[in-house]
């Protein structure tokens, strides 16, 4: 039968046949989506009050202008495909359901290893598969969580996502956690005011043992204990053409921290970031093993600071494969 129950005037037969939500007012997502389903504006906002799964073989399509409200701690998990393509003027929004007049803190949109990856033509032209485009993700915990999955993430806004460290875990990624070989393309996105507390690493993005391409994104106002905006661990893919401004950490790497990573850091602008100890702009871990040995070319890393002055204010590093044509 259909995957959404929203009440009056729809028979079970009609609901099972619909690929479009055609009634005004709130629609409530059921727990498992087993067939191709579309959420449209006539049913927006869509309420997701319990953990919901897009099963293998199914595609959930969300149309431009739809708002999805998730309850406290709720996740949308994808084992099939998610196609959420908004437009510049009609963005799709994932936000917390209002509790006492304020958005609640939902958990994640989680792509599992079985999720349908994005496919491309001519290297970088999206063709098919899972995609988030012109999507706003706000008030999540780890808003987008990729576990061996590679969707296309383009022109999205990640804002006010907060991760609280528990059980001694350090990895954060309040906006995006990228892990287990995931290789998403993250292009033209905005990461603003995402944060992790305590010993958290990577206020906006934490990538480990994965290969994300992070290109032409803007990071501002993100913060964590280590790597205010981005922390990578055992990651070897490029960060190209990004802007990091006014991010902060309470220990090292005001904007970016690289652990055991040999990334190409190319044509990025890193300015006005702040940390306590070392690398107000970028910190390259020298005590990690294997050592971080990244490439740094054509970057601007200026006007960053460290408040204790016990390390480099702008760029704290040791083992580098290449360092050329940078303004530091």
XYZ file of C-alpha atoms in Angstrom:
328
model
C 0.000 0.000 0.000
C 1.045 3.653 0.012
C 3.833 4.928 2.217
C 2.092 8.000 3.660
C -1.098 8.192 5.693
C -2.708 11.583 5.798
C -6.366 11.073 6.443
C -9.502 12.362 4.844
C -10.839 11.625 1.389
C -8.264 9.061 0.208
C -9.045 5.378 -0.102
C -6.400 2.724 0.460
C -6.495 1.955 -3.237
C -5.912 5.567 -4.255
C -3.116 5.927 -1.732
C -1.324 2.857 -3.061
C -1.484 4.203 -6.606
C -0.315 7.735 -5.883
C 3.252 8.868 -6.415
C 2.312 12.391 -5.391
C 0.901 13.704 -2.123
C -2.202 15.524 -3.268
C -3.887 16.760 -0.077
C -3.129 20.043 1.638
C -2.039 19.953 5.255
C 0.419 17.821 7.143
C 1.379 14.397 5.829
C 2.862 11.840 8.183
C 5.595 9.539 6.924
C 5.227 5.911 7.907
C 8.083 3.792 9.130
C 9.161 2.014 5.913
C 8.933 3.164 2.290
C 8.963 0.054 0.118
C 7.921 1.451 -3.275
C 8.686 4.582 -5.278
C 7.133 7.534 -3.446
C 6.988 11.291 -3.981
C 6.486 13.987 -1.385
C 4.978 17.111 -2.965
C 4.077 20.624 -1.807
C 0.358 19.869 -1.409
C 1.219 17.742 1.619
C 3.972 19.989 2.980
C 5.077 20.080 5.725
C 5.670 16.335 5.879
C 5.933 15.119 9.480
C 8.407 12.334 10.236
C 7.673 11.346 13.815
C 9.597 8.065 13.968
C 12.656 6.604 12.316
C 11.790 6.057 8.654
C 13.525 3.805 6.118
C 13.673 4.056 2.334
C 14.091 0.365 1.583
C 16.314 -1.216 -1.059
C 14.761 -0.900 -4.504
C 12.638 2.096 -3.539
C 13.193 5.740 -4.448
C 11.901 8.634 -2.358
C 11.570 11.780 -4.470
C 11.039 15.131 -2.739
C 9.838 17.984 -4.915
C 10.973 21.649 -4.785
C 9.509 23.724 -1.965
C 8.700 20.820 0.379
C 9.443 21.142 4.097
C 10.150 17.964 6.060
C 9.803 18.213 9.844
C 11.522 15.479 11.853
C 10.774 14.750 15.475
C 13.351 14.762 18.292
C 16.111 12.211 17.639
C 14.451 10.934 14.457
C 16.404 9.754 11.398
C 15.527 9.162 7.757
C 17.608 6.186 6.592
C 18.212 5.411 2.927
C 18.994 1.909 1.694
C 17.473 2.649 -1.713
C 17.603 6.102 -3.306
C 16.775 9.644 -2.223
C 16.236 12.274 -4.905
C 15.751 15.668 -3.263
C 16.202 18.351 -5.933
C 15.034 21.792 -4.993
C 15.691 24.971 -6.929
C 17.339 28.259 -6.009
C 13.906 29.808 -5.400
C 12.143 26.715 -4.038
C 14.491 24.935 -1.692
C 13.683 21.708 0.120
C 14.057 22.001 3.901
C 14.781 19.351 6.524
C 14.202 20.841 9.965
C 13.143 19.917 13.467
C 9.501 19.587 14.407
C 8.364 22.451 16.607
C 8.294 21.651 20.307
C 7.158 24.490 22.596
C 7.558 26.849 19.657
C 11.159 25.859 18.884
C 12.593 23.357 16.366
C 13.531 20.050 17.991
C 16.932 18.460 17.419
C 16.492 15.592 14.940
C 19.217 13.038 14.205
C 20.324 12.323 10.618
C 19.602 11.592 7.018
C 21.621 8.388 6.883
C 22.768 6.826 3.610
C 23.700 3.163 4.068
C 26.236 1.275 1.985
C 23.418 -0.199 -0.127
C 22.041 3.234 -1.080
C 22.064 4.081 -4.782
C 25.174 6.175 -5.474
C 25.223 9.123 -7.837
C 26.474 8.514 -11.371
C 28.175 11.041 -13.618
C 28.897 11.863 -17.237
C 32.145 13.487 -18.321
C 33.634 13.229 -14.820
C 31.394 15.665 -12.927
C 27.984 16.059 -14.632
C 25.347 14.383 -12.451
C 23.227 11.852 -14.333
C 21.321 9.703 -11.847
C 21.240 8.202 -8.364
C 20.894 9.781 -4.941
C 21.156 13.555 -4.867
C 20.560 16.491 -2.529
C 20.452 19.782 -4.446
C 19.277 23.134 -3.111
C 18.382 21.503 0.195
C 18.505 23.173 3.629
C 19.438 20.914 6.545
C 19.045 22.619 9.912
C 18.747 21.646 13.599
C 20.109 18.146 13.044
C 22.656 16.229 15.129
C 24.734 14.727 12.318
C 22.497 16.091 9.616
C 23.912 14.016 6.763
C 25.579 10.715 7.623
C 27.235 8.713 4.849
C 28.264 5.139 5.654
C 29.889 3.744 2.517
C 27.567 5.868 0.366
C 28.236 8.444 -2.342
C 25.306 10.757 -3.144
C 25.729 14.035 -5.015
C 25.443 17.021 -2.646
C 25.159 20.338 -4.463
C 24.169 23.893 -3.488
C 22.921 22.786 -0.060
C 22.891 24.800 3.168
C 23.852 23.170 6.476
C 23.053 25.448 9.406
C 22.707 25.212 13.195
C 23.425 21.497 13.419
C 24.923 20.520 16.797
C 26.668 17.330 17.881
C 27.193 16.392 21.524
C 30.053 13.961 22.120
C 29.119 10.871 24.124
C 30.983 7.810 25.353
C 34.450 9.174 24.639
C 33.856 9.425 20.882
C 35.623 12.380 19.260
C 34.448 12.415 15.674
C 31.757 14.938 15.085
C 30.632 16.292 11.736
C 27.494 18.028 12.946
C 26.628 18.824 9.337
C 28.228 15.795 7.616
C 29.845 12.591 8.846
C 31.562 10.811 5.938
C 32.930 7.346 6.616
C 33.686 3.776 5.412
C 34.824 4.559 1.894
C 32.133 7.083 1.018
C 33.066 9.238 -1.976
C 30.454 11.992 -2.267
C 30.903 15.153 -4.301
C 30.099 18.123 -2.102
C 29.920 21.159 -4.376
C 28.867 24.765 -3.835
C 27.429 24.174 -0.370
C 27.237 26.541 2.617
C 28.136 25.373 6.128
C 27.179 27.935 8.774
C 27.119 27.830 12.584
C 27.475 24.063 12.951
C 29.244 22.904 16.106
C 30.500 20.097 18.286
C 31.210 20.310 21.980
C 33.751 18.865 24.430
C 36.399 16.874 22.492
C 34.546 16.911 19.166
C 36.489 17.010 15.903
C 35.165 18.698 12.764
C 32.408 21.158 13.616
C 30.841 20.963 10.153
C 32.467 17.923 8.464
C 34.317 14.907 9.798
C 35.613 12.555 7.099
C 37.422 9.307 7.892
C 38.723 6.555 5.598
C 36.753 8.073 2.763
C 37.222 10.120 -0.399
C 34.911 13.146 -0.511
C 35.556 15.879 -3.064
C 34.799 19.158 -1.276
C 34.704 21.962 -3.820
C 33.637 25.626 -3.945
C 31.958 25.495 -0.525
C 31.757 28.227 2.116
C 32.384 27.539 5.811
C 31.632 30.238 8.399
C 30.934 30.315 12.122
C 31.549 26.591 12.625
C 33.307 25.434 15.795
C 34.568 22.379 17.647
C 37.458 21.316 19.863
C 39.675 20.350 16.914
C 39.224 21.407 13.299
C 36.571 24.097 13.671
C 35.041 23.525 10.234
C 36.583 20.324 8.814
C 38.602 17.428 10.224
C 39.802 14.527 8.070
C 41.378 11.232 9.086
C 42.939 8.790 6.587
C 41.449 10.773 3.720
C 43.165 11.371 0.380
C 40.738 13.310 -1.828
C 40.935 17.034 -2.734
C 39.558 20.157 -1.092
C 39.435 22.772 -3.849
C 38.282 26.373 -4.090
C 36.622 26.586 -0.679
C 36.326 29.624 1.595
C 36.864 29.306 5.356
C 36.035 32.426 7.379
C 35.419 33.028 11.098
C 35.527 29.379 12.181
C 37.083 28.442 15.524
C 38.397 25.572 17.623
C 39.284 25.310 21.279
C 42.543 23.476 20.610
C 44.058 23.224 17.093
C 43.001 23.922 13.525
C 40.662 26.893 13.666
C 39.313 26.068 10.207
C 40.817 22.735 9.110
C 42.646 19.866 10.825
C 44.265 17.021 8.886
C 45.034 13.718 10.640
C 46.956 11.001 8.775
C 45.648 12.467 5.521
C 47.440 13.166 2.257
C 44.908 15.451 0.677
C 45.395 17.988 -2.066
C 44.451 21.347 -0.534
C 44.169 23.622 -3.562
C 43.118 27.222 -4.183
C 41.326 27.637 -0.856
C 40.888 30.903 1.045
C 41.386 30.561 4.813
C 40.985 33.871 6.653
C 39.900 35.213 10.052
C 39.776 31.835 11.783
C 40.860 31.327 15.381
C 42.195 28.599 17.662
C 43.720 28.331 21.108
C 46.990 26.512 20.426
C 48.283 25.855 16.910
C 47.140 26.468 13.356
C 44.546 29.205 13.574
C 43.846 28.526 9.909
C 45.043 24.979 9.211
C 46.629 22.362 11.444
C 48.451 19.299 10.100
C 48.878 16.672 12.811
C 52.543 15.763 13.399
C 51.971 13.184 16.140
C 49.572 11.017 14.117
C 50.737 7.821 12.482
C 50.788 7.432 9.608
C 51.823 11.057 9.304
C 49.639 13.545 7.465
C 51.471 14.462 4.242
C 49.153 16.756 2.271
C 49.751 18.931 -0.797
C 49.221 22.698 -0.366
C 49.133 24.794 -3.537
C 47.700 28.191 -4.504
C 46.013 28.865 -1.149
C 45.524 32.083 0.788
C 45.913 31.515 4.533
C 45.976 34.920 6.218
C 44.680 36.871 9.241
C 44.162 33.782 11.383
C 45.156 33.670 15.048
C 45.966 31.461 18.004
C 45.192 32.946 21.389
C 47.944 31.217 23.432
C 50.706 31.857 20.860
C 52.274 28.446 21.442
C 52.249 27.487 17.755
C 51.770 28.942 14.291
C 48.899 31.376 14.017
C 48.045 30.643 10.403
C 49.462 27.298 9.337
C 50.749 24.662 11.737
C 52.432 21.848 9.852
C 55.481 19.623 9.469
C 55.305 16.798 6.926
C 54.202 18.104 3.523
C 54.451 16.516 0.093
C 54.250 19.888 -1.620
C 53.888 23.505 -0.568
C 53.974 26.077 -3.340
C 52.396 29.355 -4.489
C 50.613 29.887 -1.152
C 50.044 33.245 0.497
C 50.490 32.560 4.199
